Amino acid sequence: MVISLPLIFRKIDKYFDNLIGNSGIIPEVILFLFIMIAGTSLYAVFLPRIINVENKDIKSCYRIEVIGSICGLILIPVASILSFSVMVMIYFSLLLLIYFSVNPNRSMLTGLCFIGILYFVNFNSLDAEFSKLYYQSRMKSRHIDFVEHIQYTPYHKIEVLVSTNGKRTLVLNGKTQFGESSHHNYSYFLAEYPAKLLGNPSACILGCGSMSTVGRIGDMCTSIQIVDLDEGVFNTSRKYFQKYNRLDSLENWQFEADDAKHFLANNSEKYDLILHDIPPAKSRQIALTYTREFFQSVKNNLTDRGIFSISSLTPLNSKSTYGLRMMATLADVFDEYFILTYKNGVYFFGGNETLIIADVNGIRESINHTDSKRVRILTKEEIEGIVKGADVITINNLRDLIFD
């Protein structure tokens, strides 16, 4: 169930798309019911039987259950250090122990043990194969050939996909985080453009991903502080995306495994350039880095000439108000700012009242991109008019951003 759910979801989604045109939430409902039924804790089913067999007091049995649950939770961080498959096998072994204590059928126990061992031995290859089939179905244009790397951490399932042309794609929890085109467009506007505006800045990158942004600005920064909660993502990108981040050839960077909110709140150092390279706000934890409170924390960590750079891949004129609310929140916090839009990307650059911003012609001349003619410039006055009336995102209305 663990390794096949993404593929099952894709098949259900495709089936109902063909059947009724738009599957809506049907695949999610079906999968939820399946998990609820198939994933029900079996000890809850066995518990009455255990009470009956052992002829024990019900309070004593539930006391054992609660203690066992606490021990089980403690096992998660310990076992996950080893590997995800080891963690699964530990719980499978405990399940077999419970089963044996209730029904000591050796033939059945032997069969279940054989299935468990077979699963454990083949877990990595099965996981990679199911992931390949899933992404081949979902990302047909990328022509995925195989899955080169899979790693489970407490925060992500990290995957590196390889296309038939040899290009790599970084995927976090099933969502594309980096492809080659991102290095030429996204990383330029988010990182290289503001770094060149400043000239030899001290930089702080919140969220690492492939660290393509580091590769873009590595030669022009006095120092680069990389902050990401998941060290597994950092290590994966350092190994598989060296072509883009160039970490092994740079000496002016350091990495801190920390939450961006905690890092900024407990750091007295100020930076000339702060980059927000964190995925879109699809969960509460991530959405907290898109709030007025967080942006205020970023502003407090900028130097007088400092620039905060952040992007939205949802256009301001989209049916979704995701990008509009983001920009309204940023405009509410920062004193001086402007926006560049390119294709579907919206790039915000803001700072304190001491930040000096050139006029439109000056900004246009500072853009050194192969397709600079298609870049649109929005001044502070224009932005204020566009975001007027849009809700500002705070820690009290995160769901508006998450579910938009």
PDB file of C-alpha atoms in Angstrom, residues 91-206:
ATOM      1  CA  TYR A  91       6.075  -2.322  12.768  1.00  0.00           C
ATOM      2  CA  PHE A  92       5.336  -5.369  10.634  1.00  0.00           C
ATOM      3  CA  SER A  93       7.297  -7.534  13.104  1.00  0.00           C
ATOM      4  CA  LEU A  94       5.355  -6.084  16.042  1.00  0.00           C
ATOM      5  CA  LEU A  95       2.111  -6.791  14.187  1.00  0.00           C
ATOM      6  CA  LEU A  96       3.176 -10.417  13.727  1.00  0.00           C
ATOM      7  CA  LEU A  97       3.970 -10.631  17.438  1.00  0.00           C
ATOM      8  CA  ILE A  98       0.477  -9.425  18.301  1.00  0.00           C
ATOM      9  CA  TYR A  99      -1.041 -11.861  15.810  1.00  0.00           C
ATOM     10  CA  PHE A 100       0.962 -14.770  17.235  1.00  0.00           C
ATOM     11  CA  SER A 101      -0.113 -13.909  20.811  1.00  0.00           C
ATOM     12  CA  VAL A 102      -3.758 -14.157  19.734  1.00  0.00           C
ATOM     13  CA  ASN A 103      -3.664 -16.991  17.217  1.00  0.00           C
ATOM     14  CA  PRO A 104      -0.439 -19.056  17.366  1.00  0.00           C
ATOM     15  CA  ASN A 105      -0.949 -20.642  13.919  1.00  0.00           C
ATOM     16  CA  ARG A 106       2.618 -21.401  12.877  1.00  0.00           C
ATOM     17  CA  SER A 107       1.794 -22.068   9.217  1.00  0.00           C
ATOM     18  CA  MET A 108       0.093 -18.695   8.860  1.00  0.00           C
ATOM     19  CA  LEU A 109       2.838 -16.952  10.812  1.00  0.00           C
ATOM     20  CA  THR A 110       5.504 -18.529   8.568  1.00  0.00           C
ATOM     21  CA  GLY A 111       3.647 -17.368   5.459  1.00  0.00           C
ATOM     22  CA  LEU A 112       3.313 -13.829   6.764  1.00  0.00           C
ATOM     23  CA  CYS A 113       7.007 -13.762   7.733  1.00  0.00           C
ATOM     24  CA  PHE A 114       7.948 -14.900   4.217  1.00  0.00           C
ATOM     25  CA  ILE A 115       5.835 -12.111   2.672  1.00  0.00           C
ATOM     26  CA  GLY A 116       7.397  -9.559   5.023  1.00  0.00           C
ATOM     27  CA  ILE A 117      10.964 -10.622   4.260  1.00  0.00           C
ATOM     28  CA  LEU A 118      10.229 -10.655   0.528  1.00  0.00           C
ATOM     29  CA  TYR A 119       8.821  -7.116   0.786  1.00  0.00           C
ATOM     30  CA  PHE A 120      11.768  -5.875   2.847  1.00  0.00           C
ATOM     31  CA  VAL A 121      14.392  -7.315   0.474  1.00  0.00           C
ATOM     32  CA  ASN A 122      12.690  -5.882  -2.625  1.00  0.00           C
ATOM     33  CA  PHE A 123      11.353  -2.645  -1.145  1.00  0.00           C
ATOM     34  CA  ASN A 124      13.828  -0.271  -2.805  1.00  0.00           C
ATOM     35  CA  SER A 125      13.491  -1.794  -6.281  1.00  0.00           C
ATOM     36  CA  LEU A 126       9.687  -2.006  -5.998  1.00  0.00           C
ATOM     37  CA  ASP A 127       9.493   1.583  -4.777  1.00  0.00           C
ATOM     38  CA  ALA A 128      11.648   2.804  -7.677  1.00  0.00           C
ATOM     39  CA  GLU A 129       9.614   0.837 -10.220  1.00  0.00           C
ATOM     40  CA  PHE A 130       6.257   2.090  -8.953  1.00  0.00           C
ATOM     41  CA  SER A 131       7.605   5.669  -8.856  1.00  0.00           C
ATOM     42  CA  LYS A 132       8.886   5.344 -12.433  1.00  0.00           C
ATOM     43  CA  LEU A 133       5.492   4.136 -13.668  1.00  0.00           C
ATOM     44  CA  TYR A 134       3.746   6.938 -11.785  1.00  0.00           C
ATOM     45  CA  TYR A 135       5.949   9.723 -13.154  1.00  0.00           C
ATOM     46  CA  GLN A 136       5.935   8.269 -16.686  1.00  0.00           C
ATOM     47  CA  SER A 137       2.153   8.555 -16.552  1.00  0.00           C
ATOM     48  CA  ARG A 138       2.119  11.988 -14.910  1.00  0.00           C
ATOM     49  CA  MET A 139       5.084  13.678 -16.640  1.00  0.00           C
ATOM     50  CA  LYS A 140       4.842  12.381 -20.203  1.00  0.00           C
ATOM     51  CA  SER A 141       6.620  15.409 -21.667  1.00  0.00           C
ATOM     52  CA  ARG A 142       9.725  14.751 -19.560  1.00  0.00           C
ATOM     53  CA  HIS A 143      10.138  11.173 -20.874  1.00  0.00           C
ATOM     54  CA  ILE A 144      11.218   9.701 -17.522  1.00  0.00           C
ATOM     55  CA  ASP A 145      13.582   6.758 -18.015  1.00  0.00           C
ATOM     56  CA  PHE A 146      14.257   5.720 -14.395  1.00  0.00           C
ATOM     57  CA  VAL A 147      14.337   6.886 -10.774  1.00  0.00           C
ATOM     58  CA  GLU A 148      17.973   7.362  -9.788  1.00  0.00           C
ATOM     59  CA  HIS A 149      17.542   8.179  -6.095  1.00  0.00           C
ATOM     60  CA  ILE A 150      14.834   7.785  -3.439  1.00  0.00           C
ATOM     61  CA  GLN A 151      15.169   8.913   0.162  1.00  0.00           C
ATOM     62  CA  TYR A 152      12.604   9.178   2.950  1.00  0.00           C
ATOM     63  CA  THR A 153      13.107  11.815   5.641  1.00  0.00           C
ATOM     64  CA  PRO A 154      10.744  13.028   8.386  1.00  0.00           C
ATOM     65  CA  TYR A 155       9.770  15.879   6.028  1.00  0.00           C
ATOM     66  CA  HIS A 156       9.902  14.578   2.457  1.00  0.00           C
ATOM     67  CA  LYS A 157      10.048  11.711   0.065  1.00  0.00           C
ATOM     68  CA  ILE A 158      12.979  12.890  -2.044  1.00  0.00           C
ATOM     69  CA  GLU A 159      13.291  11.548  -5.591  1.00  0.00           C
ATOM     70  CA  VAL A 160      15.696  12.220  -8.447  1.00  0.00           C
ATOM     71  CA  LEU A 161      14.228  11.354 -11.857  1.00  0.00           C
ATOM     72  CA  VAL A 162      16.319  10.851 -14.989  1.00  0.00           C
ATOM     73  CA  SER A 163      14.884  11.475 -18.459  1.00  0.00           C
ATOM     74  CA  THR A 164      15.887   9.580 -21.606  1.00  0.00           C
ATOM     75  CA  ASN A 165      18.117  12.549 -22.554  1.00  0.00           C
ATOM     76  CA  GLY A 166      19.978  12.277 -19.244  1.00  0.00           C
ATOM     77  CA  LYS A 167      18.491  15.375 -17.605  1.00  0.00           C
ATOM     78  CA  ARG A 168      17.600  15.165 -13.913  1.00  0.00           C
ATOM     79  CA  THR A 169      14.478  16.374 -12.109  1.00  0.00           C
ATOM     80  CA  LEU A 170      14.213  16.868  -8.334  1.00  0.00           C
ATOM     81  CA  VAL A 171      10.849  15.834  -6.858  1.00  0.00           C
ATOM     82  CA  LEU A 172       9.718  16.391  -3.263  1.00  0.00           C
ATOM     83  CA  ASN A 173       6.585  14.555  -2.075  1.00  0.00           C
ATOM     84  CA  GLY A 174       5.491  13.967  -5.654  1.00  0.00           C
ATOM     85  CA  LYS A 175       5.845  17.642  -6.664  1.00  0.00           C
ATOM     86  CA  THR A 176       8.458  18.820  -9.165  1.00  0.00           C
ATOM     87  CA  GLN A 177      10.907  21.068  -7.347  1.00  0.00           C
ATOM     88  CA  PHE A 178      13.576  21.575  -9.997  1.00  0.00           C
ATOM     89  CA  GLY A 179      14.146  20.982 -13.704  1.00  0.00           C
ATOM     90  CA  GLU A 180      16.787  22.371 -16.051  1.00  0.00           C
ATOM     91  CA  SER A 181      14.551  25.223 -17.294  1.00  0.00           C
ATOM     92  CA  SER A 182      14.274  26.453 -13.680  1.00  0.00           C
ATOM     93  CA  HIS A 183      18.001  27.207 -13.684  1.00  0.00           C
ATOM     94  CA  HIS A 184      17.744  29.497 -16.716  1.00  0.00           C
ATOM     95  CA  ASN A 185      14.599  31.382 -15.756  1.00  0.00           C
ATOM     96  CA  TYR A 186      13.477  31.000 -12.119  1.00  0.00           C
ATOM     97  CA  SER A 187      16.978  31.048 -10.617  1.00  0.00           C
ATOM     98  CA  TYR A 188      18.001  34.038 -12.722  1.00  0.00           C
ATOM     99  CA  PHE A 189      15.114  36.253 -11.673  1.00  0.00           C
ATOM    100  CA  LEU A 190      14.974  35.074  -8.067  1.00  0.00           C
ATOM    101  CA  ALA A 191      18.711  35.118  -7.344  1.00  0.00           C
ATOM    102  CA  GLU A 192      21.119  36.423  -9.986  1.00  0.00           C
ATOM    103  CA  TYR A 193      19.146  39.535 -10.923  1.00  0.00           C
ATOM    104  CA  PRO A 194      18.879  41.025  -7.390  1.00  0.00           C
ATOM    105  CA  ALA A 195      22.451  39.934  -6.557  1.00  0.00           C
ATOM    106  CA  LYS A 196      23.795  41.903  -9.525  1.00  0.00           C
ATOM    107  CA  LEU A 197      21.691  44.899  -8.528  1.00  0.00           C
ATOM    108  CA  LEU A 198      23.398  44.904  -5.133  1.00  0.00           C
ATOM    109  CA  GLY A 199      26.923  43.941  -6.148  1.00  0.00           C
ATOM    110  CA  ASN A 200      28.916  41.648  -3.810  1.00  0.00           C
ATOM    111  CA  PRO A 201      26.063  41.085  -1.332  1.00  0.00           C
ATOM    112  CA  SER A 202      25.955  38.893   1.735  1.00  0.00           C
ATOM    113  CA  ALA A 203      23.143  36.422   1.014  1.00  0.00           C
ATOM    114  CA  CYS A 204      20.802  34.154   2.942  1.00  0.00           C
ATOM    115  CA  ILE A 205      18.843  31.493   1.040  1.00  0.00           C
ATOM    116  CA  LEU A 206      15.763  30.168   2.831  1.00  0.00           C
TER     117      LEU A 206
END
